[in-house]
Coordinates of C-alpha atoms in Angstrom, one line a residue:
M1 CA 49.7 68.6 111.4
N2 CA 51.6 67.3 114.5
N3 CA 51.1 69.3 117.6
L4 CA 54.3 71.2 117.2
S5 CA 53.2 73.9 119.7
R6 CA 53.5 71.4 122.5
R7 CA 57.1 70.4 121.8
S8 CA 59.5 71.4 124.5
A9 CA 61.3 73.8 122.2
F10 CA 58.2 75.9 122.1
T11 CA 57.7 76.2 125.8
T12 CA 60.9 77.6 126.8
L13 CA 57.8 96.2 109.4
L14 CA 59.6 96.3 112.7
G15 CA 58.8 99.2 115.0
T16 CA 56.5 100.7 112.3
L17 CA 53.6 101.6 114.5
P18 CA 53.7 104.8 116.5
A19 CA 53.5 104.9 120.3
V20 CA 49.8 105.7 121.2
S21 CA 48.9 107.7 124.3
V22 CA 46.7 106.0 126.8
G23 CA 43.1 107.0 126.4
S24 CA 39.5 105.8 127.0
S25 CA 39.7 103.3 124.1
L26 CA 42.6 101.6 125.8
V27 CA 40.7 101.4 129.1
D28 CA 37.7 99.9 127.2
G29 CA 40.0 97.5 125.3
L30 CA 41.5 96.2 128.5
A31 CA 38.4 96.1 130.6
A32 CA 37.7 92.4 130.4
E33 CA 41.4 91.5 130.8
T34 CA 40.9 88.9 133.5
E35 CA 38.0 86.8 132.1
V36 CA 40.4 84.1 130.7
S37 CA 43.8 83.6 132.1
M38 CA 46.8 82.6 129.9
Q39 CA 49.3 82.6 132.8
G40 CA 51.9 80.0 132.4
R41 CA 51.0 79.5 128.7
I42 CA 52.3 82.5 126.9
Y43 CA 55.8 84.0 126.9
K44 CA 56.3 87.6 125.8
T45 CA 58.9 88.5 123.2
L46 CA 59.4 91.5 120.9
K47 CA 61.2 92.5 117.7
I48 CA 64.8 93.8 118.1
G49 CA 63.9 96.9 116.3
M50 CA 61.6 98.0 119.1
V51 CA 64.6 98.3 121.5
K52 CA 65.8 101.9 120.9
E53 CA 68.3 102.0 123.8
G54 CA 71.5 100.1 124.4
D55 CA 74.7 100.1 122.3
S56 CA 75.5 96.4 122.3
M57 CA 73.3 93.4 121.8
A58 CA 73.8 92.4 125.4
E59 CA 72.6 95.8 126.6
K60 CA 69.5 95.6 124.4
F61 CA 68.8 92.1 125.9
D62 CA 69.1 93.5 129.4
I63 CA 66.7 96.4 128.6
A64 CA 64.1 94.1 127.1
R65 CA 64.2 91.7 130.1
A66 CA 64.0 94.6 132.6
A67 CA 61.0 95.9 130.7
G68 CA 59.2 92.6 131.3
F69 CA 59.9 90.4 128.2
D70 CA 61.0 86.8 128.2
G71 CA 62.8 86.7 124.9
I72 CA 63.6 88.6 121.7
E73 CA 63.4 88.1 118.0
L74 CA 66.1 89.3 115.6
N75 CA 66.2 89.8 111.9
A76 CA 67.9 87.1 109.9
P77 CA 70.1 86.6 108.1
G78 CA 72.3 89.7 109.0
F79 CA 73.3 89.4 112.5
D80 CA 76.7 88.3 113.8
V81 CA 76.3 84.8 115.2
E82 CA 79.2 85.0 117.6
D83 CA 78.1 88.4 119.0
V84 CA 74.6 87.2 119.6
T85 CA 75.7 83.9 121.1
A86 CA 78.0 85.8 123.4
A87 CA 75.1 88.2 124.4
V88 CA 72.8 85.3 125.1
A89 CA 75.4 83.6 127.2
S90 CA 76.3 86.7 129.2
T91 CA 72.7 87.8 129.9
G92 CA 70.9 84.5 130.0
F93 CA 68.2 86.2 127.8
P94 CA 67.0 83.9 124.9
V95 CA 66.5 84.7 121.2
D96 CA 63.4 82.7 120.7
G97 CA 63.2 83.2 117.0
T98 CA 64.0 85.4 114.0
V99 CA 62.3 87.2 111.2
C100 CA 63.4 86.6 107.6
G101 CA 64.4 90.1 106.8
S102 CA 64.3 89.9 103.0
H103 CA 60.9 88.2 102.4
W104 CA 59.0 91.3 101.2
K105 CA 61.5 92.3 98.5
I106 CA 63.0 88.8 97.6
R107 CA 59.9 86.6 97.4
H108 CA 59.2 82.9 97.1
S109 CA 56.3 83.8 94.7
D110 CA 58.3 86.0 92.4
P111 CA 57.9 85.0 88.7
D112 CA 61.7 85.2 88.3
E113 CA 63.4 81.9 89.1
T114 CA 66.6 83.7 90.1
V115 CA 64.8 85.8 92.6
R116 CA 63.0 82.6 94.1
A117 CA 66.4 80.9 94.3
K118 CA 67.8 83.9 96.4
A119 CA 64.7 83.8 98.6
L120 CA 65.3 80.1 99.2
E121 CA 69.0 80.9 100.0
D122 CA 68.0 83.5 102.6
L123 CA 65.4 81.3 104.2
K124 CA 68.0 78.5 104.6
Q125 CA 70.6 80.8 106.0
S126 CA 68.1 82.2 108.4
L127 CA 67.3 78.7 109.7
I128 CA 70.9 78.0 110.1
N129 CA 71.7 81.2 112.0
T130 CA 68.6 80.8 114.1
K131 CA 69.7 77.4 115.2
A132 CA 73.1 78.6 116.0
I133 CA 71.8 81.3 118.5
G134 CA 69.3 79.0 120.1
G135 CA 66.1 80.1 118.4
H136 CA 63.3 77.8 117.3
T137 CA 61.3 79.7 114.6
V138 CA 61.9 81.8 111.5
L139 CA 59.0 84.1 110.6
L140 CA 58.2 84.1 106.9
V141 CA 56.0 86.1 104.6
V142 CA 55.4 83.5 101.8
G143 CA 54.9 85.9 99.0
H144 CA 52.7 88.5 97.5
G145 CA 49.5 88.5 95.4
K146 CA 51.0 91.0 92.9
D147 CA 53.3 88.2 91.6
G148 CA 50.4 86.6 89.7
S149 CA 47.2 84.8 90.1
E150 CA 46.4 83.2 93.5
E151 CA 47.1 79.8 92.0
E152 CA 50.5 81.0 90.6
V153 CA 51.5 82.5 93.9
W154 CA 50.4 79.5 95.7
K155 CA 52.3 76.9 93.5
R156 CA 55.4 78.9 93.2
S157 CA 55.7 79.7 96.9
V158 CA 54.9 76.2 98.1
A159 CA 57.3 74.6 95.7
N160 CA 60.2 77.0 96.7
I161 CA 59.6 76.9 100.5
R162 CA 59.2 73.2 100.5
K163 CA 62.8 72.9 99.5
A164 CA 63.8 74.3 102.9
V165 CA 61.6 72.0 105.0
P166 CA 64.1 69.1 105.3
L167 CA 66.7 71.6 106.6
A168 CA 64.1 73.0 109.1
A169 CA 63.4 69.5 110.3
K170 CA 67.1 68.6 110.6
L171 CA 67.9 71.7 112.6
G172 CA 64.7 71.7 114.7
V173 CA 63.8 75.2 113.6
A174 CA 60.2 75.8 112.3
I175 CA 59.2 77.9 109.4
A176 CA 56.5 80.2 110.9
I177 CA 54.3 81.7 108.3
E178 CA 52.8 85.1 109.1
N179 CA 49.4 86.3 108.0
V180 CA 50.0 89.7 106.6
W181 CA 48.5 92.2 104.2
N182 CA 50.1 90.6 101.2
H183 CA 47.1 90.2 99.0
F184 CA 47.2 86.4 99.4
G185 CA 45.1 83.8 101.1
Y186 CA 42.3 86.3 101.6
D187 CA 40.4 89.0 99.7
H188 CA 42.2 92.3 100.3
E189 CA 39.2 94.2 99.1
G190 CA 36.7 92.0 100.8
G191 CA 34.6 92.2 103.9
S192 CA 35.2 91.4 107.6
D193 CA 33.5 87.9 107.5
Q194 CA 36.4 86.1 105.8
S195 CA 37.7 82.8 107.2
A196 CA 41.1 81.2 107.6
E197 CA 40.2 78.4 105.3
K198 CA 42.8 79.2 102.6
L199 CA 45.6 79.5 105.2
V200 CA 44.7 76.2 106.6
K201 CA 45.0 74.5 103.2
Y202 CA 48.2 76.4 102.4
V203 CA 50.0 75.2 105.6
D204 CA 48.8 71.7 105.1
E205 CA 50.3 71.6 101.6
F206 CA 53.7 71.2 103.3
E207 CA 52.7 68.1 105.2
S208 CA 55.2 68.8 107.9
P209 CA 55.1 69.8 111.6
W210 CA 58.0 72.1 110.8
V211 CA 55.8 74.5 108.9
G212 CA 53.2 76.4 110.9
M213 CA 51.7 79.8 111.5
Q214 CA 53.1 82.7 113.5
F215 CA 49.5 84.0 113.7
D216 CA 49.3 87.8 113.9
I217 CA 46.3 88.6 116.1
G218 CA 45.9 92.1 114.8
N219 CA 46.6 91.8 111.1
H220 CA 43.4 90.4 109.9
W221 CA 40.8 91.7 112.3
K222 CA 39.8 93.9 109.3
Y223 CA 38.9 90.8 107.4
G224 CA 37.8 88.2 109.9
N225 CA 37.5 87.2 113.5
P226 CA 40.9 86.4 114.9
G227 CA 39.5 84.1 117.5
D228 CA 37.7 82.0 114.8
W229 CA 40.9 82.0 112.6
I230 CA 42.8 80.7 115.6
R231 CA 40.2 78.0 116.0
A232 CA 40.4 77.1 112.4
L233 CA 44.2 77.0 112.3
G234 CA 44.3 75.0 115.5
K235 CA 47.7 73.3 116.1
R236 CA 49.1 74.9 113.0
V237 CA 49.5 78.0 115.2
I238 CA 53.0 77.7 116.7
K239 CA 53.6 81.2 117.7
L240 CA 51.8 84.7 117.8
D241 CA 52.4 88.3 116.9
I242 CA 50.3 91.0 118.5
K243 CA 49.2 94.5 117.7
G244 CA 45.9 96.4 117.9
F245 CA 43.5 97.3 115.1
S246 CA 40.3 99.4 114.9
R247 CA 37.7 98.3 112.4
E248 CA 35.8 101.5 113.0
Q249 CA 38.7 103.6 112.1
S250 CA 40.4 101.1 109.7
K251 CA 43.8 101.4 111.2
F252 CA 46.4 99.7 113.4
T253 CA 46.4 100.8 117.0
G254 CA 48.3 100.2 120.2
I255 CA 47.9 96.9 121.9
G256 CA 44.5 96.9 123.7
E257 CA 43.2 99.9 121.8
G258 CA 40.7 99.6 118.9
D259 CA 37.9 97.2 118.9
L260 CA 39.6 93.8 118.6
D261 CA 38.0 91.1 120.8
F262 CA 40.9 89.9 122.9
A263 CA 38.7 88.1 125.3
D264 CA 37.6 85.8 122.4
V265 CA 41.2 85.5 121.3
R266 CA 42.2 84.2 124.7
R267 CA 39.2 81.7 124.7
A268 CA 40.3 80.4 121.3
L269 CA 43.9 80.0 122.4
L270 CA 42.7 77.9 125.4
E271 CA 40.5 75.8 123.1
I272 CA 43.5 74.9 120.9
N273 CA 45.6 74.4 124.0
F274 CA 48.2 76.9 122.9
Y275 CA 51.5 77.1 124.7
G276 CA 54.3 79.3 123.3
W277 CA 55.6 82.7 122.5
C278 CA 53.8 86.0 121.5
A279 CA 55.9 88.8 119.8
A280 CA 55.0 92.4 120.1
E281 CA 55.1 94.2 116.7
V282 CA 54.3 97.7 117.5
G283 CA 56.3 101.0 117.8
G284 CA 59.1 100.7 120.3
G285 CA 61.2 103.2 122.1
N286 CA 63.0 103.7 125.4
S287 CA 62.7 101.5 128.5
E288 CA 59.5 103.2 129.6
R289 CA 57.8 102.6 126.3
L290 CA 58.9 98.9 126.3
E291 CA 57.5 98.5 129.8
E292 CA 54.2 100.0 128.6
V293 CA 54.0 97.5 125.7
A294 CA 54.8 94.5 128.1
G295 CA 52.0 95.7 130.4
R296 CA 49.6 96.0 127.6
M297 CA 50.4 92.4 126.6
D298 CA 49.9 91.2 130.1
R299 CA 46.5 92.7 130.2
V300 CA 45.0 91.7 126.9
L301 CA 46.6 88.2 127.0
G302 CA 45.5 87.6 130.6
L303 CA 49.0 87.2 132.0
V304 CA 48.4 89.2 135.2

């Protein structure tokens, strides 16, 4: 895997989690926030669905920037390219990437060849539209374990997604695979000592610097140590998603709440020499709520 995360392009379920009130668990979660600094290494972005105010795209961009974010992710395909391009030009606020909006229902691992063809079409169009608005990643859920055995899901999804890699390389837009609760690449009923070994092998199957991981820090804390997963994935990590999680309560939480070891996450990111974007994927809201989310990211990521 080439060191895609060092490229200059990378240096420049939406809104499903409820807003969580500040309590003692948040204070505990942020207590060691300054042990390792990531200042100058991480840029904060968020999912467009989190911005609940603003009538136009430009207004939403301005609200996100005022709240403390450096960029924003859209859902693709589905947005108006001309409208977004105009909003980027008028606000100077970048769209750093997109999320392939159909990947949960229209899957690259589906047994039906017709469905897989549609999944490929959506991915290619997402890459094209993302390039058109200046983004550099398309987040992708590669499939679901319910579509067959692990081997079947693996082979089908790799074969299908691989067809989009030449286009990704031509456009300079990376396919960023997200680790999610999709019953694939880990044991969904297993314990908390699982490793990222299968994800490492999966990404390497593509043999391309244009396929990497948008590693979600909170998603697999239930199943393994995110710091260790980051170390194992290394330069395959080209982008981050962030949310909180409590192993004790077995539920997602606000950023900085729960019992996730963010200090070790920061150490791991330094060890792999990560530079790039981190996207909030939590419940959004008004300007005040977005400022709160940005502040939590600053603290747990060592950006202040």
